[in-house]
């Protein structure tokens, strides 16, 4: 049993178990994939997929209740387009409402996040404790519980666009870090390319994580410089890793709003009481301070 806990098979099986566990939470233990969020009935990602199939990015505001950013009188969401991509194949057959199935995608992304994180822990333990044994197994078992059923992912199980986009970004980020660790240890080009793609997906799911890869890219440049291995190829690769997620996010936002960032004055929820509270605490909507929230 001790040896099994340190295997790839355990990591995969545990990721599947956690995905099913989160699916149970997301569906309120009905295991009905049609379960919707508890607060709003929006179908944003499917509506956005339908919009993409029709050559546009704006949607009918009823699919994003209270959260539209208006541009030229049309409703857009600042959320990325990555969570809409899997739905491109579903919308033509199931329609917008039936193809949303956020509970399914929440579970899939939670399982993927679990695999990325736990496999990374397994690889780090193999480096730190190469002899394996009971200590390494105990560490991995603890990580499996803390990163899985004992983690914040349970709080994100409500199947709505906020939680789904967050979980997609977590999953892609963890897979990206996992692949980056492999590249750092093994120096395979495919690992570096895979990490870059994963970070683009993470940023394309939730724009707020677009700078994660930039930190790693700077680390690559610094490490190469200190080891006297800095070259044009290293700089170009690091630039791709750090800049592509940012370019993806700003490109999509520009396609939606004509600017790299949406205009907050056009946000439908600007009149919400809690939003007004944030504004009053910070002086201006664009500013953040220690009094935020």
Tab-separated table of C-alpha atoms in Angstrom:
chain	number	residue	atom	x	y	z
A	1	UNK	CA	0.000	0.000	0.000
A	2	UNK	CA	2.841	2.366	0.890
A	3	UNK	CA	4.455	1.855	-2.493
A	4	UNK	CA	1.116	2.239	-4.322
A	5	UNK	CA	0.584	5.731	-2.877
A	6	UNK	CA	3.687	6.942	-4.698
A	7	UNK	CA	2.633	5.682	-8.123
A	8	UNK	CA	1.140	7.460	-11.119
A	9	UNK	CA	-1.852	5.120	-10.900
A	10	UNK	CA	-2.761	6.356	-7.438
A	11	UNK	CA	-2.576	9.966	-8.594
A	12	UNK	CA	-4.889	9.268	-11.541
A	13	UNK	CA	-7.387	7.277	-9.475
A	14	UNK	CA	-7.423	9.927	-6.756
A	15	UNK	CA	-7.971	12.692	-9.312
A	16	UNK	CA	-10.958	10.774	-10.704
A	17	UNK	CA	-12.325	10.232	-7.190
A	18	UNK	CA	-11.994	13.929	-6.359
A	19	UNK	CA	-13.687	14.876	-9.629
A	20	UNK	CA	-16.635	12.619	-8.771
A	21	UNK	CA	-16.693	14.030	-5.236
A	22	UNK	CA	-16.873	17.590	-6.535
A	23	UNK	CA	-19.517	16.508	-9.054
A	24	UNK	CA	-21.587	15.287	-6.141
A	25	UNK	CA	-21.274	18.642	-4.403
A	26	UNK	CA	-21.976	20.554	-7.614
A	27	UNK	CA	-25.175	18.616	-8.274
A	28	UNK	CA	-26.266	18.630	-4.627
A	29	UNK	CA	-25.748	14.867	-4.672
A	30	UNK	CA	-28.343	14.302	-7.357
A	31	UNK	CA	-25.602	13.633	-9.945
A	32	UNK	CA	-27.803	15.424	-12.462
A	33	UNK	CA	-25.503	17.220	-14.947
A	34	UNK	CA	-28.242	19.791	-15.632
A	35	UNK	CA	-27.976	21.209	-12.102
A	36	UNK	CA	-27.663	24.996	-12.254
A	37	UNK	CA	-26.107	27.501	-9.872
A	38	UNK	CA	-27.951	28.422	-6.720
A	39	UNK	CA	-28.149	32.175	-7.357
A	40	UNK	CA	-28.433	33.007	-11.061
A	41	UNK	CA	-29.692	31.022	-14.006
A	42	UNK	CA	-27.181	32.377	-16.499
A	43	UNK	CA	-25.804	30.264	-19.324
A	44	UNK	CA	-22.914	32.503	-20.263
A	45	UNK	CA	-20.330	30.036	-21.557
A	46	UNK	CA	-22.809	28.223	-23.801
A	47	UNK	CA	-24.204	31.536	-25.017
A	48	UNK	CA	-20.663	32.684	-25.780
A	49	UNK	CA	-20.012	29.415	-27.638
A	50	UNK	CA	-23.157	30.044	-29.682
A	51	UNK	CA	-21.951	33.580	-30.363
A	52	UNK	CA	-18.560	32.304	-31.570
A	53	UNK	CA	-20.285	29.847	-33.901
A	54	UNK	CA	-22.189	32.815	-35.317
A	55	UNK	CA	-19.064	34.936	-35.801
A	56	UNK	CA	-19.458	37.318	-32.873
A	57	UNK	CA	-18.683	37.621	-29.146
A	58	UNK	CA	-21.699	39.510	-27.747
A	59	UNK	CA	-24.571	37.562	-26.222
A	60	UNK	CA	-28.181	38.021	-25.213
A	61	UNK	CA	-28.105	39.681	-21.788
A	62	UNK	CA	-30.520	37.127	-20.324
A	63	UNK	CA	-27.665	34.612	-20.296
A	64	UNK	CA	-25.527	36.889	-18.120
A	65	UNK	CA	-28.020	38.457	-15.704
A	66	UNK	CA	-26.687	41.516	-13.917
A	67	UNK	CA	-23.088	40.999	-15.093
A	68	UNK	CA	-22.994	42.435	-18.616
A	69	UNK	CA	-20.364	44.858	-19.795
A	70	UNK	CA	-22.072	46.886	-22.497
A	71	UNK	CA	-20.255	48.005	-25.629
A	72	UNK	CA	-22.215	49.613	-28.451
A	73	UNK	CA	-25.349	48.502	-26.643
A	74	UNK	CA	-24.371	44.828	-26.727
A	75	UNK	CA	-23.738	42.537	-23.751
A	76	UNK	CA	-20.280	41.030	-23.274
A	77	UNK	CA	-18.690	39.131	-20.420
A	78	UNK	CA	-15.136	39.794	-19.290
A	79	UNK	CA	-14.713	36.057	-18.678
A	80	UNK	CA	-12.415	34.253	-21.080
A	81	UNK	CA	-13.484	32.194	-24.061
A	82	UNK	CA	-11.635	28.991	-23.120
A	83	UNK	CA	-14.534	27.495	-21.074
A	84	UNK	CA	-16.769	28.058	-24.107
A	85	UNK	CA	-14.569	26.020	-26.451
A	86	UNK	CA	-15.656	22.539	-25.209
A	87	UNK	CA	-19.245	23.661	-25.691
A	88	UNK	CA	-18.765	24.485	-29.361
A	89	UNK	CA	-19.518	20.863	-30.214
A	90	UNK	CA	-22.513	20.719	-27.864
A	91	UNK	CA	-24.457	23.886	-28.632
A	92	UNK	CA	-25.525	22.924	-32.196
A	93	UNK	CA	-27.086	19.705	-30.898
A	94	UNK	CA	-28.279	20.559	-27.382
A	95	UNK	CA	-28.903	24.289	-27.569
A	96	UNK	CA	-27.643	26.943	-25.186
A	97	UNK	CA	-29.461	25.931	-22.019
A	98	UNK	CA	-28.876	22.163	-22.152
A	99	UNK	CA	-25.232	22.446	-23.175
A	100	UNK	CA	-24.128	24.632	-20.241
A	101	UNK	CA	-23.797	21.708	-17.782
A	102	UNK	CA	-21.475	23.675	-15.501
A	103	UNK	CA	-21.544	20.895	-12.905
A	104	UNK	CA	-19.827	18.564	-15.368
A	105	UNK	CA	-17.129	21.067	-16.261
A	106	UNK	CA	-16.617	22.038	-12.623
A	107	UNK	CA	-16.001	18.362	-11.829
A	108	UNK	CA	-13.682	17.845	-14.813
A	109	UNK	CA	-11.607	20.902	-14.003
A	110	UNK	CA	-11.434	19.950	-10.307
A	111	UNK	CA	-10.168	16.494	-11.226
A	112	UNK	CA	-7.610	17.962	-13.616
A	113	UNK	CA	-6.438	20.410	-10.957
A	114	UNK	CA	-6.115	17.552	-8.478
A	115	UNK	CA	-4.038	15.504	-10.913
A	116	UNK	CA	-1.729	18.414	-11.760
A	117	UNK	CA	-1.114	19.311	-8.129
A	118	UNK	CA	-0.758	15.808	-6.706
A	119	UNK	CA	1.450	14.549	-9.523
A	120	UNK	CA	3.690	17.556	-8.920
A	121	UNK	CA	3.864	16.650	-5.216
A	122	UNK	CA	4.759	13.073	-6.156
A	123	UNK	CA	7.578	14.263	-8.399
A	124	UNK	CA	8.942	16.659	-5.777
A	125	UNK	CA	8.900	13.870	-3.179
A	126	UNK	CA	10.757	11.584	-5.607
A	127	UNK	CA	13.456	14.257	-5.815
A	128	UNK	CA	13.606	15.052	-2.072
A	129	UNK	CA	13.008	11.532	-0.747
A	130	UNK	CA	14.226	9.231	-3.544
A	131	UNK	CA	14.174	6.211	-1.232
A	132	UNK	CA	10.386	6.533	-0.915
A	133	UNK	CA	9.066	4.597	2.063
A	134	UNK	CA	6.519	5.418	4.723
A	135	UNK	CA	7.497	9.051	5.196
A	136	UNK	CA	7.093	9.911	1.527
A	137	UNK	CA	3.800	8.009	1.347
A	138	UNK	CA	2.492	9.829	4.413
A	139	UNK	CA	3.368	13.193	2.873
A	140	UNK	CA	1.591	12.314	-0.371
A	141	UNK	CA	-1.473	10.957	1.441
A	142	UNK	CA	-1.696	14.188	3.425
A	143	UNK	CA	-1.327	16.243	0.238
A	144	UNK	CA	-4.064	14.177	-1.428
A	145	UNK	CA	-6.540	15.027	1.336
A	146	UNK	CA	-5.534	18.667	1.755
A	147	UNK	CA	-5.535	19.402	-1.988
A	148	UNK	CA	-8.687	17.368	-2.634
A	149	UNK	CA	-11.697	16.998	-0.303
A	150	UNK	CA	-10.086	19.281	2.267
A	151	UNK	CA	-9.374	22.083	-0.189
A	152	UNK	CA	-11.075	25.273	-1.301
A	153	UNK	CA	-12.338	23.438	-4.397
A	154	UNK	CA	-15.338	22.308	-2.375
A	155	UNK	CA	-16.298	25.974	-1.935
A	156	UNK	CA	-16.141	26.388	-5.725
A	157	UNK	CA	-18.500	23.505	-6.455
A	158	UNK	CA	-21.555	25.689	-7.008
A	159	UNK	CA	-21.999	25.261	-10.781
A	160	UNK	CA	-21.917	28.823	-12.023
A	161	UNK	CA	-19.598	30.705	-14.358
A	162	UNK	CA	-17.543	32.293	-11.559
A	163	UNK	CA	-16.620	28.992	-10.015
A	164	UNK	CA	-16.155	27.183	-13.302
A	165	UNK	CA	-13.796	29.817	-14.688
A	166	UNK	CA	-11.807	29.821	-11.445
A	167	UNK	CA	-11.490	26.037	-11.437
A	168	UNK	CA	-10.468	25.935	-15.111
A	169	UNK	CA	-7.763	28.499	-14.372
A	170	UNK	CA	-6.581	26.538	-11.318
A	171	UNK	CA	-6.482	23.286	-13.291
A	172	UNK	CA	-4.553	24.754	-16.212
A	173	UNK	CA	-2.171	26.599	-13.871
A	174	UNK	CA	-1.397	23.451	-11.891
A	175	UNK	CA	-0.827	21.455	-15.075
A	176	UNK	CA	1.361	24.280	-16.360
A	177	UNK	CA	3.464	24.333	-13.186
A	178	UNK	CA	3.663	20.541	-13.310
A	179	UNK	CA	4.995	20.603	-16.871
A	180	UNK	CA	7.308	23.471	-16.031
A	181	UNK	CA	8.801	21.442	-13.165
A	182	UNK	CA	9.321	18.519	-15.530
A	183	UNK	CA	11.032	20.795	-18.049
A	184	UNK	CA	13.214	22.298	-15.323
A	185	UNK	CA	14.375	18.798	-14.392
A	186	UNK	CA	14.454	17.082	-17.805
A	187	UNK	CA	14.749	19.921	-20.360
A	188	UNK	CA	12.374	18.461	-22.937
A	189	UNK	CA	11.029	20.987	-25.422
A	190	UNK	CA	7.588	19.361	-25.443
A	191	UNK	CA	7.272	19.992	-21.707
A	192	UNK	CA	8.059	23.685	-22.097
A	193	UNK	CA	5.606	24.025	-24.987
A	194	UNK	CA	2.964	22.157	-23.004
A	195	UNK	CA	3.490	24.438	-20.007
A	196	UNK	CA	3.134	27.522	-22.209
A	197	UNK	CA	-0.124	26.222	-23.698
A	198	UNK	CA	-1.444	25.391	-20.227
A	199	UNK	CA	-0.765	28.917	-18.977
A	200	UNK	CA	-2.504	30.382	-22.026
A	201	UNK	CA	-5.530	28.199	-21.234
A	202	UNK	CA	-5.424	29.318	-17.599
A	203	UNK	CA	-5.381	32.991	-18.570
A	204	UNK	CA	-8.039	32.377	-21.201
A	205	UNK	CA	-10.284	30.940	-18.508
A	206	UNK	CA	-9.818	33.716	-15.970
A	207	UNK	CA	-7.778	36.784	-16.986
A	208	UNK	CA	-6.522	37.477	-13.454
A	209	UNK	CA	-3.952	34.638	-13.703
A	210	UNK	CA	-2.286	35.931	-16.860
A	211	UNK	CA	0.858	37.062	-15.002
A	212	UNK	CA	1.662	33.689	-13.368
A	213	UNK	CA	3.712	32.489	-16.327
A	214	UNK	CA	5.559	35.807	-16.481
A	215	UNK	CA	6.994	35.144	-13.011
A	216	UNK	CA	8.274	31.739	-14.133
A	217	UNK	CA	9.655	33.232	-17.337
A	218	UNK	CA	11.651	35.783	-15.378
A	219	UNK	CA	12.942	32.951	-13.213
A	220	UNK	CA	14.150	31.127	-16.336
A	221	UNK	CA	16.071	34.198	-17.498
A	222	UNK	CA	17.634	34.808	-14.072
A	223	UNK	CA	18.631	31.161	-13.665
A	224	UNK	CA	20.123	31.032	-17.150
A	225	UNK	CA	22.052	34.240	-16.516
A	226	UNK	CA	23.468	32.987	-13.231
A	227	UNK	CA	24.533	29.696	-14.798
A	228	UNK	CA	26.026	31.554	-17.784
A	229	UNK	CA	23.666	29.776	-20.166
A	230	UNK	CA	21.685	32.799	-21.232
A	231	UNK	CA	21.148	32.855	-24.989
A	232	UNK	CA	18.810	34.332	-27.550
A	233	UNK	CA	16.908	31.040	-27.665
A	234	UNK	CA	16.405	31.042	-23.896
A	235	UNK	CA	15.196	34.640	-23.947
A	236	UNK	CA	12.810	33.914	-26.838
A	237	UNK	CA	11.386	30.845	-25.096
A	238	UNK	CA	10.979	32.707	-21.818
A	239	UNK	CA	9.305	35.586	-23.644
A	240	UNK	CA	6.826	33.185	-25.243
A	241	UNK	CA	6.074	31.614	-21.872
A	242	UNK	CA	5.547	34.937	-20.113
A	243	UNK	CA	3.959	37.037	-22.837
A	244	UNK	CA	1.612	34.703	-24.730
A	245	UNK	CA	-0.939	34.398	-21.883
A	246	UNK	CA	-1.010	38.199	-21.580
A	247	UNK	CA	-1.380	38.650	-25.330
A	248	UNK	CA	-4.222	36.119	-25.405
A	249	UNK	CA	-6.141	37.890	-22.650
A	250	UNK	CA	-5.649	41.405	-23.990
A	251	UNK	CA	-6.417	40.232	-27.525
A	252	UNK	CA	-9.739	38.669	-26.515
A	253	UNK	CA	-10.698	41.680	-24.410
A	254	UNK	CA	-9.798	44.000	-27.284
A	255	UNK	CA	-11.950	41.930	-29.634
A	256	UNK	CA	-14.837	42.317	-27.208
A	257	UNK	CA	-14.478	45.915	-26.068
A	258	UNK	CA	-12.086	47.599	-28.480
A	259	UNK	CA	-9.744	48.233	-25.548
A	260	UNK	CA	-7.314	46.005	-23.583
A	261	UNK	CA	-9.608	46.290	-20.550
A	262	UNK	CA	-13.374	46.768	-20.279
A	263	UNK	CA	-14.693	50.171	-19.252
A	264	UNK	CA	-15.994	49.820	-15.704
A	265	UNK	CA	-18.547	52.573	-16.312
A	266	UNK	CA	-20.319	50.170	-18.672
A	267	UNK	CA	-20.644	47.426	-16.066
A	268	UNK	CA	-24.265	46.464	-15.444
A	269	UNK	CA	-23.656	45.695	-11.786
A	270	UNK	CA	-22.218	49.103	-11.003
A	271	UNK	CA	-25.370	50.037	-9.089
A	272	UNK	CA	-25.266	46.989	-6.800
A	273	UNK	CA	-25.112	47.884	-3.127
A	274	UNK	CA	-21.950	45.865	-2.470
A	275	UNK	CA	-20.248	47.366	-5.544
A	276	UNK	CA	-21.129	50.854	-4.331
A	277	UNK	CA	-19.617	49.906	-0.977
A	278	UNK	CA	-16.359	48.924	-2.688
A	279	UNK	CA	-16.319	52.188	-4.629
A	280	UNK	CA	-16.964	54.274	-1.532
A	281	UNK	CA	-14.161	52.483	0.330
A	282	UNK	CA	-11.654	53.087	-2.417
A	283	UNK	CA	-12.488	56.589	-3.573
A	284	UNK	CA	-12.654	55.521	-7.208
A	285	UNK	CA	-13.723	52.302	-8.907
A	286	UNK	CA	-10.317	51.858	-10.531
A	287	UNK	CA	-8.339	52.185	-7.308
A	288	UNK	CA	-7.638	49.544	-4.715
A	289	UNK	CA	-6.593	50.225	-1.154
A	290	UNK	CA	-6.183	48.414	2.206
A	291	UNK	CA	-9.859	49.250	2.756
A	292	UNK	CA	-10.904	47.166	-0.251
A	293	UNK	CA	-14.098	45.249	0.587
